GROMACS .gro file of C-alpha atoms in nm:
model
  279
    1UNK     CA    1   0.031  -0.003   0.006
    2UNK     CA    2   0.113   0.374  -0.067
    3UNK     CA    3   0.047   0.633   0.159
    4UNK     CA    4   0.068   1.015   0.190
    5UNK     CA    5   0.215   1.249   0.484
    6UNK     CA    6   0.273   1.574   0.479
    7UNK     CA    7   0.700   1.482   0.458
    8UNK     CA    8   0.619   1.459   0.105
    9UNK     CA    9   0.823   1.730  -0.113
   10UNK     CA   10   0.986   1.854  -0.396
   11UNK     CA   11   1.244   1.597  -0.390
   12UNK     CA   12   1.027   1.265  -0.345
   13UNK     CA   13   0.880   1.403  -0.686
   14UNK     CA   14   1.161   1.485  -0.897
   15UNK     CA   15   1.247   1.168  -0.788
   16UNK     CA   16   0.941   1.011  -0.886
   17UNK     CA   17   0.961   1.208  -1.229
   18UNK     CA   18   1.343   1.060  -1.269
   19UNK     CA   19   1.194   0.717  -1.208
   20UNK     CA   20   0.917   0.765  -1.497
   21UNK     CA   21   1.270   0.873  -1.710
   22UNK     CA   22   1.383   0.619  -1.625
   23UNK     CA   23   1.170   0.414  -1.791
   24UNK     CA   24   1.262   0.518  -2.118
   25UNK     CA   25   1.622   0.298  -2.100
   26UNK     CA   26   1.702   0.009  -2.113
   27UNK     CA   27   1.514  -0.300  -2.288
   28UNK     CA   28   1.280  -0.625  -2.278
   29UNK     CA   29   1.124  -0.675  -1.954
   30UNK     CA   30   1.294  -0.421  -1.647
   31UNK     CA   31   1.201  -0.161  -1.910
   32UNK     CA   32   0.818  -0.211  -1.909
   33UNK     CA   33   0.880  -0.235  -1.498
   34UNK     CA   34   1.051   0.033  -1.538
   35UNK     CA   35   0.835   0.212  -1.796
   36UNK     CA   36   0.555   0.125  -1.555
   37UNK     CA   37   0.692   0.219  -1.216
   38UNK     CA   38   0.755   0.563  -1.368
   39UNK     CA   39   0.446   0.609  -1.510
   40UNK     CA   40   0.283   0.486  -1.116
   41UNK     CA   41   0.480   0.769  -0.964
   42UNK     CA   42   0.425   1.000  -1.166
   43UNK     CA   43   0.026   0.994  -1.143
   44UNK     CA   44   0.135   1.035  -0.747
   45UNK     CA   45   0.307   1.304  -0.886
   46UNK     CA   46   0.088   1.481  -1.023
   47UNK     CA   47  -0.210   1.311  -0.786
   48UNK     CA   48  -0.028   1.547  -0.547
   49UNK     CA   49   0.029   1.873  -0.671
   50UNK     CA   50  -0.339   1.829  -0.756
   51UNK     CA   51  -0.389   1.838  -0.375
   52UNK     CA   52  -0.132   2.097  -0.298
   53UNK     CA   53  -0.273   2.367  -0.608
   54UNK     CA   54  -0.640   2.297  -0.419
   55UNK     CA   55  -0.502   2.371  -0.068
   56UNK     CA   56  -0.311   2.710  -0.201
   57UNK     CA   57  -0.613   2.769  -0.374
   58UNK     CA   58  -0.808   2.742  -0.100
   59UNK     CA   59  -0.531   2.931   0.133
   60UNK     CA   60  -0.610   3.214  -0.107
   61UNK     CA   61  -0.977   3.230  -0.103
   62UNK     CA   62  -0.971   3.244   0.274
   63UNK     CA   63  -0.719   3.588   0.212
   64UNK     CA   64  -0.962   3.725  -0.037
   65UNK     CA   65  -1.299   3.705   0.178
   66UNK     CA   66  -1.070   3.809   0.558
   67UNK     CA   67  -0.978   4.055   0.324
   68UNK     CA   68  -1.315   4.104   0.189
   69UNK     CA   69  -1.459   4.086   0.567
   70UNK     CA   70  -1.191   4.382   0.676
   71UNK     CA   71  -1.308   4.647   0.410
   72UNK     CA   72  -1.686   4.551   0.514
   73UNK     CA   73  -1.604   4.647   0.846
   74UNK     CA   74  -1.468   4.944   0.747
   75UNK     CA   75  -1.691   5.018   0.573
   76UNK     CA   76  -1.976   5.009   0.824
   77UNK     CA   77  -1.841   5.228   1.042
   78UNK     CA   78  -1.795   5.493   0.801
   79UNK     CA   79  -2.126   5.487   0.684
   80UNK     CA   80  -2.220   5.457   1.076
   81UNK     CA   81  -2.028   5.774   1.103
   82UNK     CA   82  -2.174   5.951   0.772
   83UNK     CA   83  -2.492   5.842   0.888
   84UNK     CA   84  -2.429   6.011   1.244
   85UNK     CA   85  -2.305   6.352   1.044
   86UNK     CA   86  -2.646   6.261   0.839
   87UNK     CA   87  -2.873   6.244   1.130
   88UNK     CA   88  -2.672   6.536   1.275
   89UNK     CA   89  -2.816   6.746   0.926
   90UNK     CA   90  -3.140   6.590   0.892
   91UNK     CA   91  -3.179   6.674   1.314
   92UNK     CA   92  -3.107   7.065   1.222
   93UNK     CA   93  -3.288   7.085   0.874
   94UNK     CA   94  -3.578   6.939   1.115
   95UNK     CA   95  -3.517   7.265   1.348
   96UNK     CA   96  -3.503   7.517   1.098
   97UNK     CA   97  -3.814   7.356   0.892
   98UNK     CA   98  -4.017   7.343   1.196
   99UNK     CA   99  -3.859   7.718   1.259
  100UNK     CA  100  -4.041   7.792   0.967
  101UNK     CA  101  -4.364   7.609   1.020
  102UNK     CA  102  -4.330   7.763   1.397
  103UNK     CA  103  -4.298   8.160   1.200
  104UNK     CA  104  -4.612   8.043   1.002
  105UNK     CA  105  -4.853   7.928   1.230
  106UNK     CA  106  -4.767   8.283   1.449
  107UNK     CA  107  -4.836   8.530   1.100
  108UNK     CA  108  -5.152   8.285   1.097
  109UNK     CA  109  -5.235   8.410   1.466
  110UNK     CA  110  -5.163   8.724   1.456
  111UNK     CA  111  -5.400   8.727   1.071
  112UNK     CA  112  -5.637   8.620   1.322
  113UNK     CA  113  -5.622   8.894   1.534
  114UNK     CA  114  -5.599   9.173   1.318
  115UNK     CA  115  -5.919   9.056   1.161
  116UNK     CA  116  -6.056   9.006   1.499
  117UNK     CA  117  -6.025   9.306   1.609
  118UNK     CA  118  -6.130   9.496   1.279
  119UNK     CA  119  -6.441   9.319   1.382
  120UNK     CA  120  -6.435   9.431   1.681
  121UNK     CA  121  -6.370   9.787   1.624
  122UNK     CA  122  -6.619   9.766   1.358
  123UNK     CA  123  -6.879   9.650   1.558
  124UNK     CA  124  -6.799   9.931   1.786
  125UNK     CA  125  -6.754  10.220   1.545
  126UNK     CA  126  -7.127  10.086   1.419
  127UNK     CA  127  -7.211  10.099   1.782
  128UNK     CA  128  -7.102  10.405   1.793
  129UNK     CA  129  -7.342  10.551   1.467
  130UNK     CA  130  -7.663  10.388   1.589
  131UNK     CA  131  -7.596  10.598   1.962
  132UNK     CA  132  -7.523  10.880   1.701
  133UNK     CA  133  -7.834  10.891   1.569
  134UNK     CA  134  -8.033  10.769   1.875
  135UNK     CA  135  -7.863  11.050   2.057
  136UNK     CA  136  -8.029  11.291   1.717
  137UNK     CA  137  -8.321  11.148   1.747
  138UNK     CA  138  -8.326  11.306   2.090
  139UNK     CA  139  -8.224  11.634   2.010
  140UNK     CA  140  -8.432  11.679   1.760
  141UNK     CA  141  -8.748  11.564   1.934
  142UNK     CA  142  -8.623  11.784   2.253
  143UNK     CA  143  -8.566  12.114   1.999
  144UNK     CA  144  -8.849  12.063   1.823
  145UNK     CA  145  -9.105  12.024   2.180
  146UNK     CA  146  -8.866  12.294   2.305
  147UNK     CA  147  -8.982  12.501   1.946
  148UNK     CA  148  -9.341  12.428   2.054
  149UNK     CA  149  -9.387  12.485   2.466
  150UNK     CA  150  -9.184  12.873   2.276
  151UNK     CA  151  -9.443  12.954   2.051
  152UNK     CA  152  -9.749  12.812   2.324
  153UNK     CA  153  -9.571  13.135   2.539
  154UNK     CA  154  -9.566  13.356   2.249
  155UNK     CA  155  -9.915  13.278   2.182
  156UNK     CA  156 -10.008  13.360   2.497
  157UNK     CA  157  -9.779  13.676   2.512
  158UNK     CA  158  -9.997  13.825   2.215
  159UNK     CA  159 -10.365  13.694   2.277
  160UNK     CA  160 -10.283  13.876   2.647
  161UNK     CA  161 -10.152  14.192   2.477
  162UNK     CA  162 -10.509  14.248   2.281
  163UNK     CA  163 -10.364  14.137   1.961
  164UNK     CA  164 -10.538  13.855   1.721
  165UNK     CA  165 -10.359  13.579   1.591
  166UNK     CA  166 -10.507  13.576   1.324
  167UNK     CA  167 -10.339  13.911   1.232
  168UNK     CA  168 -10.089  13.952   1.017
  169UNK     CA  169  -9.785  14.055   1.310
  170UNK     CA  170  -9.890  13.752   1.535
  171UNK     CA  171  -9.871  13.469   1.227
  172UNK     CA  172  -9.539  13.629   1.139
  173UNK     CA  173  -9.389  13.592   1.482
  174UNK     CA  174  -9.556  13.271   1.533
  175UNK     CA  175  -9.416  13.164   1.213
  176UNK     CA  176  -9.078  13.261   1.261
  177UNK     CA  177  -9.101  13.045   1.534
  178UNK     CA  178  -9.201  12.765   1.380
  179UNK     CA  179  -8.896  12.869   1.109
  180UNK     CA  180  -8.611  12.874   1.365
  181UNK     CA  181  -8.714  12.523   1.557
  182UNK     CA  182  -8.734  12.279   1.235
  183UNK     CA  183  -8.451  12.478   1.081
  184UNK     CA  184  -8.250  12.355   1.466
  185UNK     CA  185  -8.393  11.978   1.449
  186UNK     CA  186  -8.296  11.958   1.116
  187UNK     CA  187  -7.971  12.062   1.181
  188UNK     CA  188  -7.959  11.881   1.505
  189UNK     CA  189  -8.076  11.531   1.285
  190UNK     CA  190  -7.799  11.632   1.001
  191UNK     CA  191  -7.498  11.623   1.345
  192UNK     CA  192  -7.620  11.333   1.375
  193UNK     CA  193  -7.636  11.208   1.076
  194UNK     CA  194  -7.325  11.317   1.010
  195UNK     CA  195  -7.119  11.148   1.375
  196UNK     CA  196  -7.316  10.774   1.251
  197UNK     CA  197  -7.143  10.812   0.917
  198UNK     CA  198  -6.814  10.882   1.040
  199UNK     CA  199  -6.787  10.620   1.304
  200UNK     CA  200  -6.919  10.386   1.030
  201UNK     CA  201  -6.628  10.533   0.743
  202UNK     CA  202  -6.396  10.414   1.096
  203UNK     CA  203  -6.578  10.109   1.111
  204UNK     CA  204  -6.527  10.033   0.767
  205UNK     CA  205  -6.135  10.180   0.723
  206UNK     CA  206  -6.093   9.924   1.063
  207UNK     CA  207  -6.237   9.633   0.878
  208UNK     CA  208  -6.064   9.709   0.550
  209UNK     CA  209  -5.733   9.689   0.726
  210UNK     CA  210  -5.790   9.424   0.899
  211UNK     CA  211  -5.895   9.146   0.649
  212UNK     CA  212  -5.540   9.329   0.478
  213UNK     CA  213  -5.398   9.219   0.755
  214UNK     CA  214  -5.569   8.939   0.803
  215UNK     CA  215  -5.450   8.775   0.403
  216UNK     CA  216  -5.081   8.956   0.456
  217UNK     CA  217  -5.043   8.734   0.740
  218UNK     CA  218  -5.253   8.397   0.588
  219UNK     CA  219  -4.999   8.500   0.293
  220UNK     CA  220  -4.659   8.538   0.523
  221UNK     CA  221  -4.791   8.186   0.651
  222UNK     CA  222  -4.823   7.997   0.345
  223UNK     CA  223  -4.502   8.094   0.243
  224UNK     CA  224  -4.353   7.952   0.550
  225UNK     CA  225  -4.546   7.709   0.526
  226UNK     CA  226  -4.361   7.667   0.227
  227UNK     CA  227  -3.973   7.792   0.276
  228UNK     CA  228  -4.044   7.486   0.568
  229UNK     CA  229  -4.109   7.201   0.314
  230UNK     CA  230  -3.851   7.314   0.095
  231UNK     CA  231  -3.618   7.302   0.381
  232UNK     CA  232  -3.709   6.953   0.443
  233UNK     CA  233  -3.711   6.824   0.141
  234UNK     CA  234  -3.402   6.893   0.122
  235UNK     CA  235  -3.264   6.620   0.443
  236UNK     CA  236  -3.069   6.368   0.282
  237UNK     CA  237  -3.081   6.031   0.271
  238UNK     CA  238  -2.905   5.759   0.522
  239UNK     CA  239  -2.607   5.535   0.354
  240UNK     CA  240  -2.646   5.205   0.327
  241UNK     CA  241  -2.371   4.984   0.325
  242UNK     CA  242  -2.282   4.760   0.061
  243UNK     CA  243  -2.398   4.367   0.166
  244UNK     CA  244  -2.071   4.198   0.251
  245UNK     CA  245  -1.883   3.902   0.042
  246UNK     CA  246  -2.071   3.518   0.129
  247UNK     CA  247  -1.906   3.353   0.402
  248UNK     CA  248  -1.599   3.162   0.383
  249UNK     CA  249  -1.621   2.863   0.193
  250UNK     CA  250  -1.314   2.681   0.230
  251UNK     CA  251  -1.441   2.502  -0.136
  252UNK     CA  252  -0.969   2.437  -0.197
  253UNK     CA  253  -0.977   2.251   0.153
  254UNK     CA  254  -1.326   2.034   0.078
  255UNK     CA  255  -1.479   2.014  -0.214
  256UNK     CA  256  -1.160   2.074  -0.438
  257UNK     CA  257  -0.899   1.874  -0.256
  258UNK     CA  258  -1.203   1.594  -0.271
  259UNK     CA  259  -1.220   1.634  -0.653
  260UNK     CA  260  -0.890   1.657  -0.712
  261UNK     CA  261  -0.868   1.297  -0.450
  262UNK     CA  262  -1.075   1.138  -0.698
  263UNK     CA  263  -0.916   1.224  -0.967
  264UNK     CA  264  -0.561   1.086  -0.853
  265UNK     CA  265  -0.655   0.843  -0.669
  266UNK     CA  266  -0.909   0.752  -1.045
  267UNK     CA  267  -0.525   0.814  -1.275
  268UNK     CA  268  -0.331   0.632  -0.938
  269UNK     CA  269  -0.565   0.313  -1.008
  270UNK     CA  270  -0.554   0.312  -1.390
  271UNK     CA  271  -0.153   0.314  -1.341
  272UNK     CA  272  -0.124   0.065  -1.033
  273UNK     CA  273  -0.334  -0.164  -1.284
  274UNK     CA  274  -0.089  -0.145  -1.589
  275UNK     CA  275   0.231  -0.128  -1.339
  276UNK     CA  276   0.117  -0.506  -1.235
  277UNK     CA  277   0.008  -0.612  -1.535
  278UNK     CA  278   0.359  -0.527  -1.672
  279UNK     CA  279   0.533  -0.728  -1.371
   0.00000   0.00000   0.00000
């Protein structure tokens, strides 16, 4: 039986190859025997070399995988650092976006406040206008009553003086009193209307200013929200680490060596059979 040990080296391989070449010299049975032995030794040498190549390939594959694993580990650390920086950027951008949204909400609140104040001022102005009209009406009525009372005193005085009330003089005096009283009453009414108009104009102006302020506030809020959306849309994406190579499988030391052994064993068996026949 022929066995392979770890002490088998290149020198043995050269000896086997020399033995194979030696089979070319001599003649007859000796030449045939030595030739078969040389073929047998060459088959063993080829098998050993194949196994060594498989082992070397396995070691190379393992070294390549270890290098790939280290590169992947470095890539993971680098991506962790990059994602940390990106996370800070995203938080900073989020804060800026939230500040913009807060500015928008503040503008909206201010707009609603201006509109509410405008409505309140408009109501106050309308109330003042109504008060001016009611006050004018009361003053007008008081003036008419005063004119009527004064006219009654005039009639009593004219009659007491023996003047006929239907006379031209009495009619003229009483008519003058009526005219003066009407003028005063109309003046009071006109003043009340002008005061009410002024209050209502003030209310309209206040309402218009409030609506304009509200519209400007809503526009500012919309711009702030758009600005916030634009800021937040600029958030960078996280970096994804590349996948590591497949886990190391010692193909060269298991499957590869097994294939080499099978091929070598087949070749050695065939050569050994020819060697025995030659003997």
